[in-house]
Short mmCIF file of C-alpha atoms and ligand atoms in Angstrom, two decimals:
data_model
loop_
_atom_site.label_atom_id
_atom_site.label_comp_id
_atom_site.label_asym_id
_atom_site.label_seq_id
_atom_site.Cartn_x
_atom_site.Cartn_y
_atom_site.Cartn_z
CA UNK A 9 5.34 -12.30 18.86
CA UNK A 10 7.17 -15.59 18.04
CA UNK A 11 9.00 -14.61 14.80
CA UNK A 12 10.62 -18.07 14.37
CA UNK A 13 7.20 -19.70 14.41
CA UNK A 14 5.92 -17.10 11.96
CA UNK A 15 8.84 -17.67 9.61
CA UNK A 16 8.02 -21.36 9.58
CA UNK A 17 4.72 -20.46 7.95
CA UNK A 18 6.43 -18.83 4.93
CA UNK A 19 7.82 -21.55 2.74
CA UNK A 20 9.64 -19.18 0.37
CA UNK A 21 11.89 -17.91 3.17
CA UNK A 22 13.61 -21.24 3.60
CA UNK A 23 15.85 -21.35 0.63
CA UNK A 24 19.36 -20.39 -0.41
CA UNK A 25 19.83 -17.61 -2.92
CA UNK A 26 23.22 -17.32 -4.65
CA UNK A 27 24.58 -19.82 -2.10
CA UNK A 28 23.33 -17.90 1.01
CA UNK A 29 20.19 -18.26 3.14
CA UNK A 30 17.68 -15.76 1.75
CA UNK A 31 17.20 -12.45 3.61
CA UNK A 32 14.09 -10.80 2.15
CA UNK A 33 14.09 -7.06 2.88
CA UNK A 34 11.67 -6.00 0.08
CA UNK A 35 8.25 -6.38 1.62
CA UNK A 36 7.27 -2.79 0.84
CA UNK A 37 7.38 -3.77 -2.81
CA UNK A 38 5.53 -7.07 -2.22
CA UNK A 39 5.24 -9.32 0.81
CA UNK A 40 5.73 -13.04 0.97
CA UNK A 41 2.79 -15.38 1.47
CA UNK A 42 2.08 -17.70 4.42
CA UNK A 43 1.09 -21.32 3.97
CA UNK A 44 -2.52 -20.60 4.99
CA UNK A 45 -2.93 -18.12 2.14
CA UNK A 46 -1.36 -20.41 -0.49
CA UNK A 47 -3.54 -23.29 0.83
CA UNK A 48 -6.73 -21.16 0.76
CA UNK A 49 -6.17 -20.29 -2.87
CA UNK A 50 -5.37 -23.94 -3.83
CA UNK A 51 -8.37 -25.17 -1.84
CA UNK A 52 -10.66 -22.74 -3.67
CA UNK A 53 -9.45 -24.00 -7.04
CA UNK A 54 -9.62 -27.65 -5.95
CA UNK A 55 -13.11 -27.48 -4.35
CA UNK A 56 -15.11 -24.40 -4.96
CA UNK A 57 -14.06 -22.79 -8.26
CA UNK A 58 -16.89 -21.36 -10.41
CA UNK A 59 -17.96 -17.79 -11.46
CA UNK A 60 -19.73 -15.65 -8.88
CA UNK A 61 -23.20 -14.05 -8.74
CA UNK A 62 -24.28 -16.11 -11.78
CA UNK A 63 -24.77 -19.87 -11.45
CA UNK A 64 -27.58 -21.39 -9.49
CA UNK A 65 -25.43 -24.53 -9.12
CA UNK A 66 -23.67 -25.41 -5.86
CA UNK A 67 -20.13 -24.47 -6.85
CA UNK A 68 -21.37 -21.09 -8.08
CA UNK A 69 -22.94 -20.36 -4.70
CA UNK A 70 -19.87 -21.63 -2.85
CA UNK A 71 -17.69 -19.36 -4.86
CA UNK A 72 -20.04 -16.42 -4.38
CA UNK A 73 -20.08 -17.07 -0.60
CA UNK A 74 -16.34 -17.24 -0.55
CA UNK A 75 -15.90 -14.00 -2.49
CA UNK A 76 -18.55 -12.06 -0.52
CA UNK A 77 -17.12 -13.52 2.72
CA UNK A 78 -13.76 -11.97 1.82
CA UNK A 79 -15.52 -8.64 1.37
CA UNK A 80 -17.04 -8.89 4.88
CA UNK A 81 -13.70 -9.67 6.32
CA UNK A 82 -12.15 -6.69 4.55
CA UNK A 83 -14.89 -4.38 5.82
CA UNK A 84 -14.32 -5.54 9.38
CA UNK A 85 -10.56 -5.30 8.99
CA UNK A 86 -10.83 -1.57 8.03
CA UNK A 87 -13.81 -1.03 10.39
CA UNK A 88 -15.96 0.11 7.47
CA UNK A 89 -19.67 0.53 8.29
CA UNK A 90 -20.71 -2.13 5.79
CA UNK A 91 -19.40 -4.52 3.12
CA UNK A 92 -21.10 -2.33 0.58
CA UNK A 93 -18.39 0.20 1.13
CA UNK A 94 -15.72 -2.20 -0.09
CA UNK A 95 -15.04 -2.33 -3.82
CA UNK A 96 -12.55 -5.04 -4.86
CA UNK A 97 -9.88 -3.75 -7.25
CA UNK A 98 -6.60 -4.91 -8.60
CA UNK A 99 -4.82 -2.92 -5.92
CA UNK A 100 -4.10 0.55 -4.70
CA UNK A 101 -3.38 1.98 -8.18
CA UNK A 102 -6.73 0.82 -9.60
CA UNK A 103 -8.53 2.02 -6.50
CA UNK A 104 -7.10 5.52 -6.64
CA UNK A 105 -7.76 5.71 -10.41
CA UNK A 106 -11.32 4.82 -9.75
CA UNK A 107 -11.76 7.83 -7.41
CA UNK A 108 -9.85 10.10 -9.80
CA UNK A 109 -11.76 8.92 -12.92
CA UNK A 110 -15.21 8.94 -11.35
CA UNK A 111 -15.50 11.18 -8.34
CA UNK A 112 -12.87 13.81 -9.27
CA UNK A 113 -14.10 14.25 -12.73
CA UNK A 114 -17.70 14.69 -11.48
CA UNK A 115 -16.96 17.22 -8.83
CA UNK A 116 -13.96 19.26 -10.05
CA UNK A 117 -14.06 22.20 -12.44
CA UNK A 118 -12.19 25.29 -13.48
CA UNK A 119 -10.71 26.99 -10.43
CA UNK A 120 -11.17 24.06 -8.10
CA UNK A 121 -8.17 22.43 -6.35
CA UNK A 122 -6.84 18.95 -5.75
CA UNK A 123 -4.25 18.82 -3.03
CA UNK A 124 -1.53 16.21 -2.59
CA UNK A 125 2.16 16.08 -1.48
CA UNK A 126 5.47 15.68 -3.20
CA UNK A 127 6.14 12.47 -1.29
CA UNK A 128 3.31 10.66 -3.15
CA UNK A 129 3.85 7.44 -5.06
CA UNK A 130 3.15 7.84 -8.82
CA UNK A 131 -0.10 5.93 -8.17
CA UNK A 132 -1.30 8.75 -5.98
CA UNK A 133 0.03 11.51 -8.11
CA UNK A 134 -0.57 10.80 -11.87
CA UNK A 135 -4.32 10.01 -11.47
CA UNK A 136 -4.76 13.52 -9.96
CA UNK A 137 -2.56 15.14 -12.61
CA UNK A 138 -4.86 13.57 -15.18
CA UNK A 139 -8.06 14.57 -13.39
CA UNK A 140 -6.80 18.10 -13.00
CA UNK A 141 -5.97 18.27 -16.66
CA UNK A 142 -9.36 16.87 -17.63
CA UNK A 143 -11.38 19.20 -15.41
CA UNK A 144 -9.42 22.42 -15.39
CA UNK A 145 -8.81 22.08 -11.61
CA UNK A 146 -5.39 23.08 -10.11
CA UNK A 147 -3.10 20.48 -8.60
CA UNK A 148 -1.51 21.84 -5.44
CA UNK A 149 1.25 20.43 -3.23
CA UNK A 150 1.52 20.54 0.55
CA UNK A 151 5.17 21.59 1.03
CA UNK A 152 7.48 19.05 2.80
CA UNK A 153 9.94 19.69 5.63
CA UNK A 154 13.61 19.05 5.03
CA UNK A 155 13.33 15.50 6.38
CA UNK A 156 10.31 14.91 4.18
CA UNK A 157 7.61 15.13 6.85
CA UNK A 158 4.46 17.24 6.73
CA UNK A 159 3.60 20.07 9.11
CA UNK A 160 -0.16 20.64 9.80
CA UNK A 161 0.37 24.37 9.48
CA UNK A 162 1.41 23.79 5.86
CA UNK A 163 -1.72 21.68 5.29
CA UNK A 164 -3.80 24.56 6.71
CA UNK A 165 -2.03 26.93 4.41
CA UNK A 166 -2.56 24.84 1.28
CA UNK A 167 -6.16 23.60 1.58
CA UNK A 168 -8.76 26.26 0.81
CA UNK A 169 -12.49 26.45 0.16
CA UNK A 170 -11.78 25.73 -3.48
CA UNK A 171 -10.20 22.41 -2.60
CA UNK A 172 -12.40 19.50 -3.60
CA UNK A 173 -10.05 16.64 -2.79
CA UNK A 174 -7.03 16.02 -0.61
CA UNK A 175 -5.08 12.75 -1.23
CA UNK A 176 -2.20 11.77 0.94
CA UNK A 177 -0.29 8.54 1.64
CA UNK A 178 -0.66 7.16 5.18
CA UNK A 179 2.88 5.81 5.28
CA UNK A 180 5.65 6.80 2.80
CA UNK A 181 7.21 3.93 0.89
CA UNK A 182 10.50 5.93 0.81
CA UNK A 183 10.68 8.00 3.92
CA UNK A 184 8.98 5.66 6.25
CA UNK A 185 7.11 8.63 7.67
CA UNK A 186 3.71 8.07 9.13
CA UNK A 187 1.48 11.00 8.09
CA UNK A 188 -1.11 12.48 10.50
CA UNK A 189 -4.04 11.43 8.39
CA UNK A 190 -6.72 11.99 10.97
CA UNK A 191 -5.71 15.64 11.43
CA UNK A 192 -5.26 16.22 7.64
CA UNK A 193 -8.74 14.74 7.15
CA UNK A 194 -10.17 17.18 9.73
CA UNK A 195 -8.63 20.13 7.85
CA UNK A 196 -9.90 18.83 4.47
CA UNK A 197 -13.42 18.54 5.92
CA UNK A 198 -13.33 21.98 7.49
CA UNK A 199 -13.04 23.29 3.89
CA UNK A 200 -15.71 20.92 2.50
CA UNK A 201 -13.11 18.80 0.68
CA UNK A 202 -13.08 14.97 0.57
CA UNK A 203 -10.14 12.98 1.92
CA UNK A 204 -8.51 10.16 0.00
CA UNK A 205 -5.88 7.99 1.69
CA UNK A 206 -3.24 5.85 -0.05
CA UNK A 207 -3.07 2.96 2.40
CA UNK A 208 -0.65 0.80 0.36
CA UNK A 209 2.06 0.94 3.06
CA UNK A 210 -0.16 1.30 6.23
CA UNK A 211 -2.71 -1.44 5.86
CA UNK A 212 -0.22 -4.36 5.98
CA UNK A 213 1.59 -2.98 9.05
CA UNK A 214 -0.75 -1.24 11.50
CA UNK A 215 -4.34 -1.19 12.68
CA UNK A 216 -6.42 0.93 10.31
CA UNK A 217 -9.85 2.29 11.29
CA UNK A 218 -11.42 4.22 8.43
CA UNK A 219 -14.29 5.46 10.58
CA UNK A 220 -11.93 6.76 13.23
CA UNK A 221 -9.81 8.45 10.50
CA UNK A 222 -13.06 9.72 9.01
CA UNK A 223 -11.50 9.59 5.56
CA UNK A 224 -13.85 9.45 2.53
CA UNK A 225 -11.85 6.97 0.46
CA UNK A 226 -9.09 4.57 1.36
CA UNK A 227 -7.04 2.37 -1.06
CA UNK A 228 -4.88 -0.68 -0.38
CA UNK A 229 -3.20 -3.64 -2.09
CA UNK A 230 -3.45 -7.27 -0.99
CA UNK A 231 -0.07 -8.33 -2.20
CA UNK A 232 1.79 -6.15 0.32
CA UNK A 233 -0.11 -7.77 3.20
CA UNK A 234 0.42 -11.53 2.63
CA UNK A 235 -2.41 -11.90 0.02
CA UNK A 236 -1.95 -12.72 -3.65
CA UNK A 237 -1.17 -10.18 -6.32
CA UNK A 238 -4.14 -8.79 -8.33
CA UNK A 239 -6.46 -8.11 -5.41
CA UNK A 240 -6.92 -4.93 -3.35
CA UNK A 241 -9.81 -2.68 -2.43
CA UNK A 242 -11.24 0.79 -2.36
CA UNK A 243 -13.12 1.79 0.72
CA UNK A 244 -15.55 4.68 0.23
CA UNK A 245 -18.32 6.15 2.31
CA UNK A 246 -21.57 4.76 1.14
CA UNK A 247 -23.31 8.02 0.16
CA UNK A 248 -20.28 9.02 -1.97
CA UNK A 249 -19.99 5.65 -3.71
CA UNK A 250 -23.75 5.62 -4.33
CA UNK A 251 -23.51 9.01 -6.11
CA UNK A 252 -20.53 8.00 -8.26
CA UNK A 253 -20.68 6.64 -11.82
CA UNK A 254 -18.90 3.36 -12.63
CA UNK A 255 -15.75 3.59 -14.87
CA UNK A 256 -15.82 0.07 -16.20
CA UNK A 257 -18.91 -1.25 -17.98
CA UNK A 258 -19.93 -4.78 -18.98
CA UNK A 259 -21.00 -7.98 -17.37
CA UNK A 260 -21.74 -8.36 -13.68
CA UNK A 261 -22.25 -4.62 -12.95
CA UNK A 262 -25.58 -4.13 -14.63
CA UNK A 263 -29.18 -4.15 -13.50
CA UNK A 264 -31.07 -3.72 -16.76
CA UNK A 265 -29.62 -3.37 -20.27
CA UNK A 266 -31.53 -1.84 -23.19
CA UNK A 267 -30.33 -1.12 -26.69
CA UNK A 268 -29.47 2.49 -25.97
CA UNK A 269 -29.39 2.73 -22.16
CA UNK A 270 -28.60 0.62 -19.11
CA UNK A 271 -28.83 0.76 -15.32
CA UNK A 272 -26.36 -0.46 -12.72
CA UNK A 273 -26.49 -2.85 -9.89
CA UNK A 274 -26.39 -1.53 -6.31
CA UNK A 275 -23.20 -1.08 -4.34
CA UNK A 276 -20.60 -2.53 -4.37
CA UNK A 277 -21.15 -4.52 -7.61
CA UNK A 278 -21.77 -1.54 -9.94
CA UNK A 279 -17.98 -0.92 -9.71
CA UNK A 280 -16.97 -4.50 -10.33
CA UNK A 281 -17.60 -5.00 -14.07
CA UNK A 282 -16.55 -8.34 -15.48
CA UNK A 283 -15.50 -11.56 -13.71
CA UNK A 284 -13.64 -10.45 -10.59
CA UNK A 285 -10.46 -11.77 -9.03
CA UNK A 286 -12.31 -14.43 -7.09
CA UNK A 287 -9.41 -16.60 -5.90
CA UNK A 288 -7.47 -13.46 -5.06
CA UNK A 289 -10.29 -12.26 -2.87
CA UNK A 290 -10.34 -15.66 -1.10
CA UNK A 291 -6.52 -15.30 -0.59
CA UNK A 292 -7.10 -11.77 0.80
CA UNK A 293 -9.62 -13.14 3.27
CA UNK A 294 -7.09 -15.80 4.40
CA UNK A 295 -4.36 -13.09 4.79
CA UNK A 296 -6.65 -11.02 6.90
CA UNK A 297 -7.33 -13.98 9.14
CA UNK A 298 -3.65 -14.63 9.35
CA UNK A 299 -2.71 -11.05 10.25
CA UNK A 300 -5.62 -10.76 12.71
CA UNK A 301 -4.55 -13.91 14.55
CA UNK A 302 -1.01 -12.42 15.15
CA UNK A 303 -2.44 -8.92 15.84
CA UNK A 304 -1.69 -5.76 13.89
CA UNK A 305 -0.55 -3.99 17.05
CA UNK A 306 2.03 -6.74 17.63
CA UNK A 307 3.17 -6.59 14.04
CA UNK A 308 3.58 -2.81 14.16
CA UNK A 309 5.58 -2.97 17.39
CA UNK A 310 7.85 -5.67 15.95
CA UNK A 311 8.56 -3.70 12.81
CA UNK A 312 9.18 -0.36 14.58
CA UNK A 313 11.70 -2.10 16.84
CA UNK A 314 13.39 -3.70 13.82
CA UNK A 315 13.45 -0.39 11.87
CA UNK A 316 14.91 1.42 14.82
CA UNK A 317 17.58 -1.28 15.23
CA UNK A 318 18.32 -1.03 11.50
CA UNK A 319 18.43 2.77 11.63
CA UNK A 320 20.95 2.75 14.61
CA UNK A 321 23.13 0.18 13.00
CA UNK A 322 23.05 1.77 9.55
CA UNK A 323 23.92 5.15 11.16
CA UNK A 324 27.27 3.74 12.27
CA UNK A 325 28.40 3.07 8.65
CA UNK A 326 30.67 5.73 7.39
CA UNK A 327 29.52 7.42 4.21
CA UNK A 328 25.80 6.43 4.52
CA UNK A 329 22.94 8.88 4.04
CA UNK A 330 19.57 7.91 5.51
CA UNK A 331 16.42 9.59 4.29
CA UNK A 332 13.30 10.50 6.20
CA UNK A 333 12.68 11.62 9.77
CA UNK A 334 14.41 9.94 12.76
CA UNK A 335 11.17 9.77 14.74
CA UNK A 336 7.70 8.53 13.82
CA UNK A 337 8.97 5.95 11.31
CA UNK A 338 7.37 2.82 9.93
CA UNK A 339 9.29 -0.40 9.19
CA UNK A 340 11.58 0.59 6.40
CA UNK A 341 14.89 2.44 5.94
CA UNK A 342 15.95 4.18 2.74
CA UNK A 343 19.58 5.12 2.26
CA UNK A 344 22.49 5.70 -0.06
CA UNK A 345 26.02 4.48 0.49
CA UNK A 346 28.86 6.86 -0.45
CA UNK A 347 28.51 7.47 -4.19
CA UNK A 348 27.84 3.83 -5.04
CA UNK A 349 24.83 3.58 -7.30
CA UNK A 350 21.89 1.99 -5.40
CA UNK A 351 21.51 -0.61 -8.12
CA UNK A 352 25.16 -1.66 -7.58
CA UNK A 353 24.45 -1.81 -3.79
CA UNK A 354 21.47 -4.08 -4.46
CA UNK A 355 23.34 -6.18 -6.95
CA UNK A 356 26.24 -6.85 -4.48
CA UNK A 357 23.78 -7.65 -1.74
CA UNK A 358 21.97 -10.03 -4.03
CA UNK A 359 25.16 -12.05 -4.44
CA UNK A 360 24.97 -12.51 -0.65
CA UNK A 361 21.34 -13.63 -0.77
CA UNK A 362 19.97 -10.33 0.49
CA UNK A 363 17.03 -8.80 -1.39
CA UNK A 364 16.56 -5.09 -1.17
CA UNK A 365 14.95 -2.54 -3.53
CA UNK A 366 16.89 0.10 -5.48
CA UNK A 367 15.53 2.78 -7.79
CA UNK A 368 13.21 5.75 -7.65
CA UNK A 369 10.48 3.66 -5.84
CA UNK A 370 7.83 5.12 -8.18
CA UNK A 371 8.41 8.49 -6.47
CA UNK A 372 10.37 10.62 -8.99
CA UNK A 373 9.13 13.97 -7.72
CA UNK A 374 10.26 12.97 -4.21
CA UNK A 375 13.62 11.90 -5.49
CA UNK A 376 14.05 15.31 -7.10
CA UNK A 377 13.05 16.90 -3.72
CA UNK A 378 15.66 14.75 -1.98
CA UNK A 379 18.15 15.73 -4.71
CA UNK A 380 18.97 12.11 -5.63
CA UNK A 381 18.10 10.05 -8.71
CA UNK A 382 17.53 6.82 -6.76
CA UNK A 383 18.05 5.21 -3.37
CA UNK A 384 18.41 1.82 -1.74
CA UNK A 385 15.63 0.64 0.58
CA UNK A 386 15.39 -2.14 3.15
CA UNK A 387 11.74 -2.85 4.29
CA UNK A 388 10.67 -5.14 7.07
CA UNK A 389 7.71 -7.30 7.73
CA UNK A 390 6.53 -9.62 10.55
CA UNK A 391 8.94 -12.42 9.38
CA UNK A 392 12.12 -10.32 9.56
CA UNK A 393 14.62 -10.59 12.44
CA UNK A 394 17.54 -8.67 13.88
CA UNK A 395 19.73 -11.28 12.25
CA UNK A 396 18.40 -10.16 8.91
CA UNK A 397 19.49 -6.63 9.74
CA UNK A 398 22.94 -7.87 10.86
CA UNK A 399 23.24 -9.67 7.53
CA UNK A 400 22.38 -6.39 5.74
CA UNK A 401 24.96 -4.47 7.67
CA UNK A 402 27.62 -7.09 6.96
CA UNK A 403 26.62 -7.01 3.32
CA UNK A 404 26.93 -3.25 3.18
CA UNK A 405 30.43 -3.35 4.66
CA UNK A 406 31.37 -5.87 2.05
CA UNK A 407 29.76 -3.62 -0.67
CA UNK A 408 31.90 -0.69 0.52
CA UNK A 409 35.00 -2.79 0.44
CA UNK A 410 34.14 -4.05 -3.03
CA UNK A 411 33.88 -0.45 -4.34
CA UNK A 412 37.08 0.55 -2.63
CA UNK A 413 35.72 2.53 0.34
CA UNK A 414 37.30 0.18 2.88
CA UNK A 415 35.41 -1.01 5.92
CA UNK A 416 34.03 1.49 8.48
N1 PLP B 506 1.17 3.67 -3.03
C1 PLP B 506 2.30 3.37 -2.35
C2 PLP B 506 2.65 4.18 -1.19
C3 PLP B 506 2.97 2.22 -2.70
O1 PLP B 506 4.12 1.83 -1.99
C4 PLP B 506 2.56 1.44 -3.75
C5 PLP B 506 3.38 0.23 -4.22
O2 PLP B 506 4.56 0.21 -4.10
C6 PLP B 506 1.45 1.83 -4.50
C7 PLP B 506 0.74 2.97 -4.08
C8 PLP B 506 0.94 1.07 -5.64
O3 PLP B 506 0.48 -0.21 -5.27
P1 PLP B 506 0.08 -1.26 -6.40
O4 PLP B 506 1.18 -1.38 -7.35
O5 PLP B 506 -0.12 -2.50 -5.58
O6 PLP B 506 -1.24 -0.75 -7.01
#
């Protein structure tokens, strides 16, 4: 993988921030966009823009082709059986809320169980809390190991024949751990439960095959994988989606409307009420082309190498605590430095042109489990280099010195 050539395709990376060349280490929050994606969105607005599925005019059909073409690319990207299994959403949060508001409320009742973990992002936790409250189901947590990882024996012990849904993140945005989704799915299915996967941190960084995982639902966000904000998708097995009720009603999603009753379009449109994020979908299609051209396996290898290099170098800093397992990590490292508040770490690094994330990372229950209020996080993508890591390490030494911990 030629990282320098890849960097050339990201205009935003070539700037100084606070007098220093930018080092962007916050791709887990949102990735940067390559020229091909920016151009695809501009081209759409300059040449093809119109509403979809409505006009008989030429621009209307071009826009519809572009939008539905993006759906086909997304289906292939995830290895879904058909584009009908891809519902465009605003992102992971909206996709998970759709399953929780529609499927969970339809199948769960008093005494049933929804199973998640304490490492989940709020987007894969609160929708289930709400669904449990609304239906009388019990929300259960698969216990975590000390390093935050999951043992399959604990999944076996938590999932029962009363479990209707299991929802787990593929890759943790804090711990970097890659969860054994295929195995967890098999356990869920053994008990007749459906498996939901939060793919926000996996889809941008590794090859995902929903049919191989055999999960029932899979959610992801475009903006973390080089696409614009405001677009993402829910994959669902066709039979499940067909049986589900829409949660948003209005234009675009209807078949026949009467004064007191209406019927819905077929999949996937019954879930896409209103004018969709057309240019966003076009951008997502371009992002998928871009990632496919480089190869997800290559990207994953590059990031793992970078994360291992970062882990090793960070480990040499006196006073640092690194969270998450040593093995089986994706491309991010979460840490705290002595008792310097992570926001202060991020603020000092920002003065050196280095962008990292600090906070609870939308994982307050996990922060409580780790016994911290917040952490700092450096996350990597295909455009990051070892020099970026070196700049981070230098910046952390300077941060320590700034707060009176000396260098070491
Ligand atoms: N799940 C995980 C693991 C995430 O990291 C994020 C975003 O940071 C989300 C869900 C929510 O994604 P979005 O805000 O794009 O809906």
